[in-house]
Phi, psi and omega in degrees: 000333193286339195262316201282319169325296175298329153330305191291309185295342208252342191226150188280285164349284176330295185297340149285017203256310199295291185004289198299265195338309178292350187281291197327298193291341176281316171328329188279324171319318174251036151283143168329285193224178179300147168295119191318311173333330214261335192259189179118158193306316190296339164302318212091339161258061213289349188259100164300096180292173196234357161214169186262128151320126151334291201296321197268009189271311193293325158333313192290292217291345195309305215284332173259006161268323173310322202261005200279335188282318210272320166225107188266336198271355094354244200311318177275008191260327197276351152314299185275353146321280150347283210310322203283342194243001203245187194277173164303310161322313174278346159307303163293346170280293165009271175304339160297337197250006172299295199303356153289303195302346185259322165280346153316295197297334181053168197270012177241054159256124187276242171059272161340302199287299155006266175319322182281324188272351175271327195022124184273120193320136160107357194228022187297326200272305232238010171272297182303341170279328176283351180281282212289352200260300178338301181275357182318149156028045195241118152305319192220100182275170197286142196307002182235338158297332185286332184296324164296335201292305158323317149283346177271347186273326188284341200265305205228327193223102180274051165278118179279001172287350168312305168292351159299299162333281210284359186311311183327305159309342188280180175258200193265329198261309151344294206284323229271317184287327199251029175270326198285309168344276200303300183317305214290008211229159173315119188321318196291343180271331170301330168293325185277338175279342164274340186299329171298314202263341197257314185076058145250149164097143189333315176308340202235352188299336187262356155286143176264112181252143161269022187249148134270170190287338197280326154294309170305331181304288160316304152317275311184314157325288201279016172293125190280123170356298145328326188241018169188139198281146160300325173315311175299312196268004167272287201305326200272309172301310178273036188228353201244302206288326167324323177293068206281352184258002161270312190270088160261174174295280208314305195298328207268012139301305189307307197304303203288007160237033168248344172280329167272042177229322171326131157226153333301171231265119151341135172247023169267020202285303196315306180322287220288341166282347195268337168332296162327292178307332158282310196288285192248085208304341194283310184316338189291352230248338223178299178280295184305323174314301157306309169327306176302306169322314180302300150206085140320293201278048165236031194008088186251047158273359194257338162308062199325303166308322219260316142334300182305304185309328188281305178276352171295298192292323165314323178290327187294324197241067168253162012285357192296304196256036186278336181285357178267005191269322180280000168274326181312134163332124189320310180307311193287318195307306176297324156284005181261306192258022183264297180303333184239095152262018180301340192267344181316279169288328171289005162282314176291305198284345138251033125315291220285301177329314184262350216289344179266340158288160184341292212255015177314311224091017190216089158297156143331352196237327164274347167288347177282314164337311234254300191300337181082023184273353185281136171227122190289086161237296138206173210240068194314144191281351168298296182269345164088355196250225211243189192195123178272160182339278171343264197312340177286319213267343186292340178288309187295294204322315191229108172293341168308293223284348191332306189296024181266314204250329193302143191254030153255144203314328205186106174236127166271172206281119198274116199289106162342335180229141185251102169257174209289319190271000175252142150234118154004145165279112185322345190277332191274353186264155188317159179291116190282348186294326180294128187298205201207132160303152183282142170118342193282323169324000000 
């Protein structure tokens, strides 16, 4: 080819000859099967074949791939062309035999740049190889590819696979948008997008992402449900938590404390904190303890999954997080130990331990709880917790005492003998509104 080159450049006469020719044999590429024209003894192939080979496919193509850098507004519209008609097999030889002729051409060739931003229907997979030929081993790709890349994805191809080659290039809000997309693609390909935005492995370490990891992490939390299935966004995390000299203790602090802050409460949080707590058993001696304190006051009983996940991590790091089980609301406190009652007794026994200083928290009503003597009957609006059997029927018995359960601050003692002509200040009589134990009714 280097004798045919040097021709094409040296005779005038000569390059429409070479033209033609190179038109013809690529051109045989969208036939069924080769053409007899192509054997014969003067080839070297004297056996006419009957179906097409790689090899007698790349043969048709050398002389129009040699010629694609010296006239691209020729040879490549004659490709894509090729490209758009022939079978998948020959599709594939294709995309394997391109990449010299395209890297001749660089990623500043207007011609090229054109053809991608133009993409010719039928030619998207071989648009996306020419992107990916551009960017090989471009720290940075160049600033007038992405901008075609980019238009061509806004405009004409929503294959979000476009956009790989090109991550480097995009902005933050760009990467951020195309994630439920990019997960949502074949693992092997979801390993080179993270392996891209993350800078791992040699190929991708010397790139500049406008993302950080601790962004992608958070970002893949707060993907809505609705726009990417949870399976794809479990999987994409725990592809993320693998890393582990990427993921340090110091980032997945940083990340697990912008998701508890996040409403509503993610519902991979729990999952990804108890992760954590495997890769870096020491987070369990504090920051989950605190995470967990965080949110109680987020009620994250109101979560199910996200609940569930929450006594699982109560269960791990106990004996560590019984004092965050005594922060719980009486009621959840009791639904905590219906559900785990394995947490029952080491909770009495250190209940039983604090229970006499000042600043416990642990009332008689929560030792009833603990103990299981609370039967959830009713739920003063003051303390929000539980009232045993025994004392709901002693209130009703005796009316003196009303003002134990009234969700008014200070009722005076309502006086036993009534007379016809006086009634009460409506403000002093029980509330008719307060519900009635069952059975009081």
């Amino acid at each position: 080819m280097e004798h045919v080159l040097s021709l094409y450049h040296s005779q005038k006469l000569l390059p429409p000859r070479i033209n033609e020719f190179a038109l013809e044999w690529c051109t045989f590429l969208e036939k069924e099967i080769p053409p007899a024209a192509i054997f014969g003894e003067e080839f070297g192939r004297p056996e006419v074949e009957t179906a097409w080979r790689e090899e007698t496919a790349k043969i048709c193509l050398t002389v129009m791939l040699a010629l694609v850098p010296h006239k691209p507004e020729l040879f490549l519209e004659k490709m894509t062309q090729i490209y758009a008609n022939t079978s998948a097999d020959l599709k594939r030889t294709i995309l394997r035999s391109i990449d010299p002729a395209i890297k001749s051409l660089g990623a500043e060739n207007p011609i090229l740049l054109k053809l991608i931003e133009d993409c010719p229907k039928g030619c998207e997979t071989l648009i996306i190889r020419i992107i990916y030929i551009l960017t090989e081993r471009q720290p940075t790709p160049h600033p007038e590819l992405v901008f075609r890349v980019r238009e061509l994805y806004t405009h004409k191809i929503k294959d979000v696979r476009v956009l790989i080659p090109i991550l480097s290039g995009l902005n933050r809000t760009e990467i951020l948008a195309a994630l439920p997309k990019l997960i949502k693609l074949n693992q092997v390909v979801v390993k080179e997008v993270f392996n891209r935005l993350l800078g791992i492995g040699p190929e991708f370490a010397s790139q500049t992402i406008a993302t950080t990891p601790a962004d992608i992490l958070v970002a893949l939390h707060n993907i809505d449900v609705n726009e990417c299935d949870l399976k794809f966004i479990v999987k994409a995390t725990s592809m993320c938590l693998a890393e582990k000299e990427v993921f340090t203790q110091d980032v997945l602090i940083g990340v697990l404390q912008q998701l508890v802050e996040v409403v509503p409460i993610p519902t991979l949080l729990m999952r990804t904190i108890i992760q954590s707590l495997t890769l870096y058993p020491r987070l369990g001696n504090s920051f989950v303890i605190n995470l967990l304190q965080r949110l109680i006051l987020k009620q994250v009983w109101r979560h199910k999954v996200i609940w569930e996940g929450f006594l699982k991590c109560i269960q791990r790091l106990k004996p560590t997080s019984l004092s965050v089980l005594l922060q719980l609301p009486p009621q959840q406190l009791h639904l905590a130990l219906e559900q785990c009652p394995d947490l029952r007794q080491p909770l009495l026994e250190y209940a039983q331990s604090i229970q006499d200083e000042p600043m416990s928290g642990v009332t008689p009503q929560i030792m009833d709880i603990i103990t299981g003597n609370a039967v959830d009957v009713f739920i003063t609006d003051d303390s929000g917790g539980f009232i045993s059997v025994e004392n709901i029927k002693k209130e009703v018995e005796e009316p003196m005492e009303i003002s134990t359960i009234s969700t008014v601050s200070s009722v005076p003692v309502i006086s036993t003998v009534v007379t016809a002509a006086a009634q009460p200040p409506t403000a002093l009589l029980p509330d008719v509104n307060q519900p009635l134990p069952p059975g009081e009714d």
